Amino acid sequence: DQQVKQNSPSLSVQEGRISILNCDYTNSMFDYFLWYKKYPAEGPTFLISISSIKDKNEDGRFTVFLNKSAKHLSLHIVPSQPGDSAVYFCAATRQFEGGADGLTFGKGTHLIIQP
Amino acid sequence: EPEVTQTPSHQVTQMGQEVILRCVPISNHLYFYWYRQILGQKVEFLVSFYNNEISEKSEIFDDQFSVERPDGSNFTLKIRSTKLEDSAMYFCASSEDFGRQETQYFGPGTRLLVL
């Protein structure tokens, strides 16, 4: 039961170009979405998040877009740098007053930045 | 920058043995989580914990699992009688609040191998 899907297991992008990572979800109850970056042998590192009341959130080189009607979000990294090479996980959760469900993760996309 | 720490980094155990995985969450955080990632699969939510009790748990978190906050700093996951399929990376996470738009910060993980 894949409630959060990342359909591209890997993505190769040239240094300096834009990287676009995509994520789809099926559970309409999700209202908070996050992107995590993970290097081998490390835990996921929080990158950026977006609430369902917004359609865009920007933080430096990272921008997350949310299309609620399509149940789709994307992470844009521009310009891409060699240190961005990692596995990127999309995660979603349902938040409510006084509580929150655990995060539901996608399978991840391995981003490779080529010099 | 404060971070979540986990010990041990690796643990090898025999099937049927008990293991305890330890985590030190970020000091002012009140909500604690365990996740696991079986090799090649996605990160899966196990349990969340607040105010010395379980808040939410997934279907994976059956009777062989338990969590505890034995003192003011540690948060532990116990697997009572390990099975081969418990082999995975186990990640601890913490967040400041359960409220809206709260971000979970992950530790580096413990790699558990059950033989």
CSV table of C-alpha atoms in Angstrom, one decimal:
chain,number,residue,atom,x,y,z
A,1,ASP,CA,0.0,0.0,0.0
A,2,GLN,CA,2.0,2.9,-1.3
A,3,GLN,CA,0.4,6.0,0.0
A,4,VAL,CA,3.5,8.1,-1.0
A,5,LYS,CA,5.1,7.3,-4.3
A,6,GLN,CA,8.4,8.4,-5.8
A,7,ASN,CA,8.3,6.8,-9.2
A,8,SER,CA,11.9,7.7,-10.2
A,9,PRO,CA,14.4,5.5,-8.3
A,10,SER,CA,17.2,7.7,-9.7
A,11,LEU,CA,17.9,11.0,-11.4
A,12,SER,CA,21.1,12.3,-13.0
A,13,VAL,CA,21.5,16.0,-13.4
A,14,GLN,CA,24.4,18.2,-14.5
A,15,GLU,CA,26.0,20.5,-12.0
A,16,GLY,CA,24.5,24.0,-12.1
A,17,ARG,CA,21.3,22.8,-13.7
A,18,ILE,CA,17.9,22.4,-12.0
A,19,SER,CA,17.0,19.1,-10.2
A,20,ILE,CA,13.3,18.3,-10.0
A,21,LEU,CA,12.2,15.5,-7.8
A,22,ASN,CA,8.6,14.3,-7.9
A,23,CYS,CA,6.3,12.7,-5.4
A,24,ASP,CA,2.7,11.6,-5.5
A,25,TYR,CA,0.4,10.7,-2.7
A,26,THR,CA,-2.9,9.0,-2.5
A,27,ASN,CA,-4.2,9.7,1.0
A,28,SER,CA,-6.2,12.9,0.9
A,29,MET,CA,-6.0,13.1,4.7
A,30,PHE,CA,-2.3,14.1,4.5
A,31,ASP,CA,-1.8,17.8,5.2
A,32,TYR,CA,1.9,18.2,5.8
A,33,PHE,CA,4.7,17.2,3.5
A,34,LEU,CA,8.4,17.1,4.0
A,35,TRP,CA,11.5,16.3,2.0
A,36,TYR,CA,14.5,14.6,3.6
A,37,LYS,CA,17.9,14.0,2.3
A,38,LYS,CA,19.9,10.9,3.2
A,39,TYR,CA,23.5,9.9,2.7
A,40,PRO,CA,24.6,6.3,3.1
A,41,ALA,CA,25.0,5.2,6.7
A,42,GLU,CA,23.3,8.3,8.0
A,43,GLY,CA,19.8,9.2,9.2
A,44,PRO,CA,17.4,11.3,7.1
A,45,THR,CA,18.2,15.0,7.3
A,46,PHE,CA,15.3,17.4,7.1
A,47,LEU,CA,15.4,19.7,4.1
A,48,ILE,CA,12.1,21.6,3.6
A,49,SER,CA,8.4,21.2,4.3
A,50,ILE,CA,5.1,22.5,3.2
A,51,SER,CA,1.7,22.7,4.7
A,52,SER,CA,-1.4,21.9,2.6
A,53,ILE,CA,-2.6,25.5,3.0
A,54,LYS,CA,0.3,26.6,0.8
A,55,ASP,CA,1.3,25.7,-2.7
A,56,LYS,CA,5.0,26.8,-2.5
A,57,ASN,CA,7.7,27.1,0.0
A,58,GLU,CA,11.2,28.3,-0.7
A,59,ASP,CA,14.4,28.0,1.3
A,60,GLY,CA,17.6,29.0,-0.5
A,61,ARG,CA,18.2,26.7,-3.4
A,62,PHE,CA,15.3,24.5,-2.4
A,63,THR,CA,11.7,25.0,-3.4
A,64,VAL,CA,8.8,22.7,-2.8
A,65,PHE,CA,5.7,22.9,-4.8
A,66,LEU,CA,2.4,21.3,-3.8
A,67,ASN,CA,-0.5,20.7,-6.1
A,68,LYS,CA,-3.3,19.4,-3.9
A,69,SER,CA,-5.8,18.7,-6.6
A,70,ALA,CA,-3.3,16.4,-8.3
A,71,LYS,CA,-1.9,15.1,-5.0
A,72,HIS,CA,1.5,15.9,-6.3
A,73,LEU,CA,4.5,17.6,-4.9
A,74,SER,CA,7.9,18.4,-6.2
A,75,LEU,CA,11.3,19.5,-4.9
A,76,HIS,CA,13.3,21.9,-7.1
A,77,ILE,CA,17.0,22.3,-6.4
A,78,VAL,CA,18.7,25.1,-8.3
A,79,PRO,CA,21.5,25.3,-9.0
A,80,SER,CA,22.4,21.7,-8.3
A,81,GLN,CA,25.7,21.1,-6.6
A,82,PRO,CA,27.9,18.0,-6.2
A,83,GLY,CA,27.1,17.9,-2.5
A,84,ASP,CA,23.4,17.4,-3.4
A,85,SER,CA,24.1,13.9,-4.5
A,86,ALA,CA,22.1,11.8,-2.1
A,87,VAL,CA,18.8,9.9,-1.7
A,88,TYR,CA,15.8,12.2,-1.3
A,89,PHE,CA,12.7,11.0,0.5
A,90,CYS,CA,9.3,12.6,0.3
A,91,ALA,CA,7.3,12.2,3.5
A,92,ALA,CA,3.7,13.0,4.4
A,93,THR,CA,1.6,13.1,7.5
A,94,ARG,CA,-1.7,14.0,8.9
A,95,GLN,CA,-1.6,16.6,11.7
A,96,PHE,CA,-4.3,17.4,14.2
A,97,GLU,CA,-4.5,19.3,17.4
A,98,GLY,CA,-2.6,17.6,20.1
A,99,GLY,CA,-1.2,14.9,17.9
A,100,ALA,CA,0.3,13.7,14.6
A,101,ASP,CA,0.6,10.4,12.8
A,102,GLY,CA,4.0,9.1,12.0
A,103,LEU,CA,5.6,10.1,8.7
A,104,THR,CA,4.8,8.0,5.7
A,105,PHE,CA,7.8,7.9,3.4
A,106,GLY,CA,8.2,7.3,-0.3
A,107,LYS,CA,10.9,4.8,-1.5
A,108,GLY,CA,13.3,7.6,-2.3
A,109,THR,CA,15.0,9.0,-5.4
A,110,HIS,CA,18.8,8.8,-5.7
A,111,LEU,CA,19.9,12.1,-7.1
A,112,ILE,CA,23.3,12.1,-8.8
A,113,ILE,CA,24.9,15.4,-9.7
A,114,GLN,CA,27.4,15.1,-12.5
A,115,PRO,CA,30.3,17.6,-12.8
B,1,GLU,CA,23.6,22.3,16.4
B,2,PRO,CA,21.7,19.9,18.6
B,3,GLU,CA,21.2,16.4,17.1
B,4,VAL,CA,19.6,13.1,17.9
B,5,THR,CA,22.1,10.4,18.8
B,6,GLN,CA,21.7,6.6,18.7
B,7,THR,CA,23.7,3.7,20.2
B,8,PRO,CA,25.0,1.3,19.2
B,9,SER,CA,25.6,2.1,15.5
B,10,HIS,CA,25.6,-1.6,14.7
B,11,GLN,CA,24.3,-4.6,16.6
B,12,VAL,CA,24.4,-8.3,15.7
B,13,THR,CA,22.3,-10.7,17.6
B,14,GLN,CA,21.0,-14.3,17.5
B,15,MET,CA,17.4,-15.0,16.6
B,16,GLY,CA,15.3,-15.1,19.8
B,17,GLN,CA,17.5,-12.8,21.8
B,18,GLU,CA,16.4,-9.5,23.2
B,19,VAL,CA,17.9,-6.2,22.0
B,20,ILE,CA,17.6,-2.7,23.3
B,21,LEU,CA,18.3,0.2,21.0
B,22,ARG,CA,19.1,3.5,22.6
B,23,CYS,CA,18.4,7.0,21.5
B,24,VAL,CA,19.1,10.4,23.0
B,25,PRO,CA,16.6,12.9,21.5
B,26,ILE,CA,17.2,16.6,21.2
B,27,SER,CA,17.0,18.0,24.7
B,28,ASN,CA,14.0,20.3,24.5
B,29,HIS,CA,12.0,18.0,22.3
B,30,LEU,CA,8.9,16.3,23.8
B,31,TYR,CA,7.9,13.9,21.1
B,32,PHE,CA,9.8,10.8,20.1
B,33,TYR,CA,9.5,8.3,17.3
B,34,TRP,CA,11.0,5.1,16.1
B,35,TYR,CA,11.2,4.1,12.4
B,36,ARG,CA,12.8,1.3,10.6
B,37,GLN,CA,14.2,0.7,7.1
B,38,ILE,CA,14.6,-2.8,5.9
B,39,LEU,CA,17.4,-3.0,3.3
B,40,GLY,CA,16.1,-1.8,-0.1
B,41,GLN,CA,12.8,-0.8,1.3
B,42,LYS,CA,11.3,2.5,2.4
B,43,VAL,CA,11.5,4.0,5.9
B,44,GLU,CA,8.5,2.8,7.9
B,45,PHE,CA,6.9,4.4,11.0
B,46,LEU,CA,6.9,2.2,14.1
B,47,VAL,CA,5.7,4.2,17.1
B,48,SER,CA,5.4,7.7,18.6
B,49,PHE,CA,5.8,8.5,22.3
B,50,TYR,CA,4.8,11.5,24.4
B,51,ASN,CA,4.4,12.1,28.1
B,52,ASN,CA,5.6,8.6,28.9
B,53,GLU,CA,3.1,6.8,26.8
B,54,ILE,CA,2.6,5.6,23.3
B,55,SER,CA,0.7,8.1,21.1
B,56,GLU,CA,0.5,6.2,17.9
B,57,LYS,CA,1.8,2.9,16.6
B,58,SER,CA,1.8,1.1,13.3
B,59,GLU,CA,0.8,-2.5,12.6
B,60,ILE,CA,4.5,-3.4,12.6
B,61,PHE,CA,4.7,-2.5,16.3
B,62,ASP,CA,3.4,-5.7,17.7
B,63,ASP,CA,3.8,-7.2,21.2
B,64,GLN,CA,7.4,-8.0,20.7
B,65,PHE,CA,8.3,-4.3,20.6
B,66,SER,CA,8.2,-1.9,23.5
B,67,VAL,CA,9.4,1.6,24.1
B,68,GLU,CA,10.5,3.4,27.2
B,69,ARG,CA,11.9,6.7,28.5
B,70,PRO,CA,13.8,5.3,31.5
B,71,ASP,CA,15.3,8.7,32.5
B,72,GLY,CA,15.2,12.3,31.3
B,73,SER,CA,17.4,11.8,28.3
B,74,ASN,CA,17.2,8.3,26.9
B,75,PHE,CA,14.5,6.8,24.7
B,76,THR,CA,14.7,3.1,24.1
B,77,LEU,CA,13.2,0.5,21.7
B,78,LYS,CA,13.2,-3.1,23.0
B,79,ILE,CA,12.7,-6.1,20.8
B,80,ARG,CA,11.8,-8.9,23.1
B,81,SER,CA,12.6,-12.0,20.9
B,82,THR,CA,14.2,-11.0,17.7
B,83,LYS,CA,13.3,-12.6,14.3
B,84,LEU,CA,15.3,-12.7,11.1
B,85,GLU,CA,13.0,-10.2,9.6
B,86,ASP,CA,13.8,-7.7,12.3
B,87,SER,CA,17.1,-7.0,10.5
B,88,ALA,CA,16.9,-3.4,9.5
B,89,MET,CA,18.2,0.1,10.2
B,90,TYR,CA,16.3,1.6,13.1
B,91,PHE,CA,16.0,5.3,13.2
B,92,CYS,CA,15.0,7.4,16.2
B,93,ALA,CA,13.5,10.9,15.7
B,94,SER,CA,12.2,13.7,17.9
B,95,SER,CA,10.2,16.8,17.5
B,96,GLU,CA,9.6,19.8,19.7
B,97,ASP,CA,5.9,19.6,19.6
B,98,PHE,CA,3.1,17.6,18.1
B,99,GLY,CA,1.5,20.7,16.9
B,100,ARG,CA,1.0,21.7,13.3
B,101,GLN,CA,4.0,22.0,11.1
B,102,GLU,CA,6.4,20.3,13.4
B,103,THR,CA,9.5,18.7,11.9
B,104,GLN,CA,10.9,15.4,13.0
B,105,TYR,CA,14.7,15.2,13.3
B,106,PHE,CA,16.3,11.9,12.8
B,107,GLY,CA,19.3,10.2,14.4
B,108,PRO,CA,22.0,8.3,12.4
B,109,GLY,CA,20.4,4.9,12.9
B,110,THR,CA,21.3,1.6,14.4
B,111,ARG,CA,21.9,-1.2,12.0
B,112,LEU,CA,20.5,-4.4,13.5
B,113,LEU,CA,21.4,-7.8,12.1
B,114,VAL,CA,19.6,-10.9,13.3
B,115,LEU,CA,21.3,-14.2,12.6
